[in-house]
Short mmCIF file of C-alpha atoms in Angstrom, two decimals:
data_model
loop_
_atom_site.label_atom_id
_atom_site.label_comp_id
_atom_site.label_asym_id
_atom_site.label_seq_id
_atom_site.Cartn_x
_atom_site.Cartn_y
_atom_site.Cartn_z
CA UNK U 15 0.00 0.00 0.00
CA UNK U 16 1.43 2.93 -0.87
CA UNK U 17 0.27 6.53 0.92
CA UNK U 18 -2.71 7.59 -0.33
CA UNK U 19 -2.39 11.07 -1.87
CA UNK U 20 1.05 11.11 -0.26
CA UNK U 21 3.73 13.31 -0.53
CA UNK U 22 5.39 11.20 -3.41
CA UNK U 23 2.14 11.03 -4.97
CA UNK U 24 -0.12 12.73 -7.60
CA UNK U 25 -0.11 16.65 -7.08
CA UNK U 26 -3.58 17.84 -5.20
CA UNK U 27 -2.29 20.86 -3.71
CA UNK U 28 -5.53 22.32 -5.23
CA UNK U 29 -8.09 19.94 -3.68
CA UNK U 30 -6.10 20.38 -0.10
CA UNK U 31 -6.92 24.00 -0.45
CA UNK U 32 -9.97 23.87 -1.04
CA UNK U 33 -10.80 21.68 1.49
CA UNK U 34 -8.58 24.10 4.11
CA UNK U 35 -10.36 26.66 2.74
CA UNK U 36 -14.17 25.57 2.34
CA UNK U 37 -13.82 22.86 4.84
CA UNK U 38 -15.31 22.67 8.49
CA UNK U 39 -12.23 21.72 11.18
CA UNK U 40 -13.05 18.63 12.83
CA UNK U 41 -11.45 16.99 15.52
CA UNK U 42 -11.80 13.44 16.16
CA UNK U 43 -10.82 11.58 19.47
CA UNK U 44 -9.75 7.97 19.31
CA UNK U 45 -12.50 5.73 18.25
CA UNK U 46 -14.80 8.36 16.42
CA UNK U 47 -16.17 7.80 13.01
CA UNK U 48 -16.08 9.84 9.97
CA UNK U 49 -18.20 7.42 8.38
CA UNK U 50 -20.16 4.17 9.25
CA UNK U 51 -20.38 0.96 6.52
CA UNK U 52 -23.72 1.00 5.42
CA UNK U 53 -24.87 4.84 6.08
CA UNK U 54 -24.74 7.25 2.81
CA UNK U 55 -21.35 8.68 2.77
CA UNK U 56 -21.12 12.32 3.41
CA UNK U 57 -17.81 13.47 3.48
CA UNK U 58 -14.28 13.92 2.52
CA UNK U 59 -11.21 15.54 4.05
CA UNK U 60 -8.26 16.74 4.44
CA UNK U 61 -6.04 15.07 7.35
CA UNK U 62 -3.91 17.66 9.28
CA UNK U 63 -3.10 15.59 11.91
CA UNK U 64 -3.55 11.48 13.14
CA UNK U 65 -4.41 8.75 11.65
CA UNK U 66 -7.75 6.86 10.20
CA UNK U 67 -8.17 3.12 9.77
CA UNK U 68 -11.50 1.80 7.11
CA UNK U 69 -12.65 -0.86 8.62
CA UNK U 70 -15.07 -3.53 6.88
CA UNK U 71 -17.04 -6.06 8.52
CA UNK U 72 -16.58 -9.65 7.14
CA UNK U 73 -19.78 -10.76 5.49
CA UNK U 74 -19.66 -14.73 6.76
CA UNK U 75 -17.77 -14.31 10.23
CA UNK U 76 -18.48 -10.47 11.54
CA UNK U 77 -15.01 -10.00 12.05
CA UNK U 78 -13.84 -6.43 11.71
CA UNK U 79 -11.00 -6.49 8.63
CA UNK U 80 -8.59 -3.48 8.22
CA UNK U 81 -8.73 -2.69 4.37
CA UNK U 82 -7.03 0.82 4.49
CA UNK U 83 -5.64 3.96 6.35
CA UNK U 84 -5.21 7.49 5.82
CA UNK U 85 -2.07 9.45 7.88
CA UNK U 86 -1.40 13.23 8.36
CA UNK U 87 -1.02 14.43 4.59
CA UNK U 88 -3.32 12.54 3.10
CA UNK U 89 -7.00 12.51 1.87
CA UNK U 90 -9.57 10.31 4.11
CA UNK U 91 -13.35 9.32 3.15
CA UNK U 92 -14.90 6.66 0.78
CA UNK U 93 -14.43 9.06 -2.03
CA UNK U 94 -16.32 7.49 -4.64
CA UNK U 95 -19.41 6.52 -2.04
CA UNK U 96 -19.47 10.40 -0.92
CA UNK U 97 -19.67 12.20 -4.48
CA UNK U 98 -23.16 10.29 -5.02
CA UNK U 99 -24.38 9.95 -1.06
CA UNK U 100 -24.19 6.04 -1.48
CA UNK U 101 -23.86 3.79 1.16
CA UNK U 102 -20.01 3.43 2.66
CA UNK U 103 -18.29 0.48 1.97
CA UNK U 104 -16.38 0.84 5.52
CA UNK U 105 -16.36 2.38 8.66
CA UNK U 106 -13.78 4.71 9.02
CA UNK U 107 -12.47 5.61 11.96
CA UNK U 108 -9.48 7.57 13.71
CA UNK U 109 -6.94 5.42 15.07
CA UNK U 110 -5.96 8.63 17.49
CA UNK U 111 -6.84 11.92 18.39
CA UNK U 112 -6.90 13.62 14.86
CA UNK U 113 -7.80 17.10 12.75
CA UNK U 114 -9.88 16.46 9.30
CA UNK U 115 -10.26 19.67 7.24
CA UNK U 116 -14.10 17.84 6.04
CA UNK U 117 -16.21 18.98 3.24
CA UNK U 118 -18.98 17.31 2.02
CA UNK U 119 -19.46 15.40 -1.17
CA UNK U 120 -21.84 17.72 -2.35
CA UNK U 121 -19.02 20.94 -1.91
CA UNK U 122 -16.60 18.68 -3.18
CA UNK U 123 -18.36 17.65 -6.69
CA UNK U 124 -18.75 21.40 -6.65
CA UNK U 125 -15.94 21.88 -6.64
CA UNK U 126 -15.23 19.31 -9.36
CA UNK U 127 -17.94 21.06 -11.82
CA UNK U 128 -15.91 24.36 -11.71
CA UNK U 129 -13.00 23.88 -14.62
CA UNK U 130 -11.91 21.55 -16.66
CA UNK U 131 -8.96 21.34 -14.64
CA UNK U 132 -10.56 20.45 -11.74
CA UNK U 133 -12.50 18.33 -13.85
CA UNK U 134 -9.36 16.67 -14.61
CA UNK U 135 -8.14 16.46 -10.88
CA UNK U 136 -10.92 14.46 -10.35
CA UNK U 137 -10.46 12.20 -12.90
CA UNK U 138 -6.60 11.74 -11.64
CA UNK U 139 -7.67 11.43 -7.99
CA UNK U 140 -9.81 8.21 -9.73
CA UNK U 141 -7.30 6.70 -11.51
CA UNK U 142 -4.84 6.94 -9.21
CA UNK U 143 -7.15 5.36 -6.74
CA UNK U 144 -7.60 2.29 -8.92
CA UNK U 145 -3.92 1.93 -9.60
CA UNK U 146 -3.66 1.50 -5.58
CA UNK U 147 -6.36 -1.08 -5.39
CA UNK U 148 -5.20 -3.26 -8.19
CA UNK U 149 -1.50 -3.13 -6.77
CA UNK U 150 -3.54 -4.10 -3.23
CA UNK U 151 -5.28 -6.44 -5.18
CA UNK U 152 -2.46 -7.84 -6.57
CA UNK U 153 -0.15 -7.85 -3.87
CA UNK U 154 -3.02 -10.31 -2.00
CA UNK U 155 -2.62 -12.73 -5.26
CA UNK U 156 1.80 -12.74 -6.02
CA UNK U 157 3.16 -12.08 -2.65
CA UNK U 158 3.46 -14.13 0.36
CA UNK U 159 2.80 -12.94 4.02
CA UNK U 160 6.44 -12.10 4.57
CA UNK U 161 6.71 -9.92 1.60
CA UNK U 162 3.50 -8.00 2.09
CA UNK U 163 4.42 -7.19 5.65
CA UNK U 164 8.08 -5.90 3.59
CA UNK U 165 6.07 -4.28 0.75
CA UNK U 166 3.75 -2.30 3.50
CA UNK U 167 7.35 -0.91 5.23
CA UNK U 168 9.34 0.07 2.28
CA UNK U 169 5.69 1.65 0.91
CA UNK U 170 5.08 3.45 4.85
CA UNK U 171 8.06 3.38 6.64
CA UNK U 172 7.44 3.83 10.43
CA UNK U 173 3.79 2.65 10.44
CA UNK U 174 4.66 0.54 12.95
CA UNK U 175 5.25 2.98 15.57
CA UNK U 176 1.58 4.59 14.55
CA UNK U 177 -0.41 1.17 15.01
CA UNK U 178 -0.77 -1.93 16.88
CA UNK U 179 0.20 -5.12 14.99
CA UNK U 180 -2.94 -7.01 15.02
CA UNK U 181 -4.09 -3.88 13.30
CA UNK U 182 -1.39 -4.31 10.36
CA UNK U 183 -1.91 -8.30 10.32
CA UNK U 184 -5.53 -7.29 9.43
CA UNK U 185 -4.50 -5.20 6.78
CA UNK U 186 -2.32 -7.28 5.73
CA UNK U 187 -4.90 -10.45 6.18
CA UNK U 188 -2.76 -12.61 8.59
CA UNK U 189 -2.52 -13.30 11.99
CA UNK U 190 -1.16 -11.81 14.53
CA UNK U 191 1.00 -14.39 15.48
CA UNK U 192 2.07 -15.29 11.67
CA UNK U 193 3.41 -11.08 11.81
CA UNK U 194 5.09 -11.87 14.97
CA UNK U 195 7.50 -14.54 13.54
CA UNK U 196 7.84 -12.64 10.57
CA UNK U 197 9.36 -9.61 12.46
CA UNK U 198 10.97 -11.96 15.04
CA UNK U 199 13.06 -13.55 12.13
CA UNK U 200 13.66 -10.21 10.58
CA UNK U 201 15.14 -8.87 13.38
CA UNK U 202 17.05 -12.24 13.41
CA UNK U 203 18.25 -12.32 9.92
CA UNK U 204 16.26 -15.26 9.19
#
């Protein structure tokens, strides 16, 4: 997974802007949704500070699966489910006390409609959000549970300082024992 909207990403300045400009500051403590699976989506932000995790519930066992985040620097909300009010795909939620610049998907396909340049952005902001799913996708498919756990550092270094590790075995779909070895026999040159 690489960052979404990161730094070494596409270029959004504009969108980040606009949502520092038009957007409502939110603060979020620990725990607190932006969105709930199942609920139209309603909004979209910029994240100043902390840290979100989307969260989807497994259909056959209930379990709670980790299928994303978004860090400081980054973009957070189900962006295709908020331009059209649909239903979210996951609960997203922040992983610590955190500040969302938040506009709504109504202000933000506004803000879409203005240009053709904008028109544009929003067409890059979808592509590029595909290319990161297919990778995801993909990475699930050719890689083996060491190498994701590998892929995920080199892509966010330091993530594990920000979050538990039966948080990243979720995203990562293994257990939390399965990361353990692999980072004991890292750190052991195995």
């Amino acid at each position: 997974m690489e960052l979404k909207f990161g730094i070494n990403s596409i270029d959004v300045k504009q969108l980040r802007y606009f949502c520092e400009q038009e957007g409502q500051n939110v603060h979020y403590q620990k725990g607190e949704q932006i969105e709930l699976e199942g609920r139209p989506s309603k909004w979209f932000g910029y994240v100043a500070e902390g840290c979100f995790k989307y969260v989807a519930k497994g259909i056959s066992d209930g379990n709670e699966h980790i299928t994303w985040f978004s860090f400081a620097g980054e973009f957070v909300g189900d962006y295709p489910s908020c331009l059209y009010s649909r239903p979210s795909q996951t609960t997203i939620e922040a992983m610590m006390p955190s500040h969302v610049h938040r506009i709504s998907g109504e202000q933000l396909m506004c803000f879409f409609r203005r240009n053709m340049e904008t028109m544009e952005l929003r067409s890059i902001v979808g592509e590029h959000l595909l290319s990161q799913a297919r990778a995801r996708y993909l990475d699930f498919h050719r890689t083996a549970p060491r190498e994701r756990y590998e892929l995920l550092m080199h892509r966010c270094p330091g993530i594990v300082e920000h979050l538990p590790l039966n948080v990243i075995a979720s995203f990562l779909n293994i257990s939390p024992k399965t990361i353990s070895m692999i980072r004991r026999d890292i750190t052991f040159g195995r």
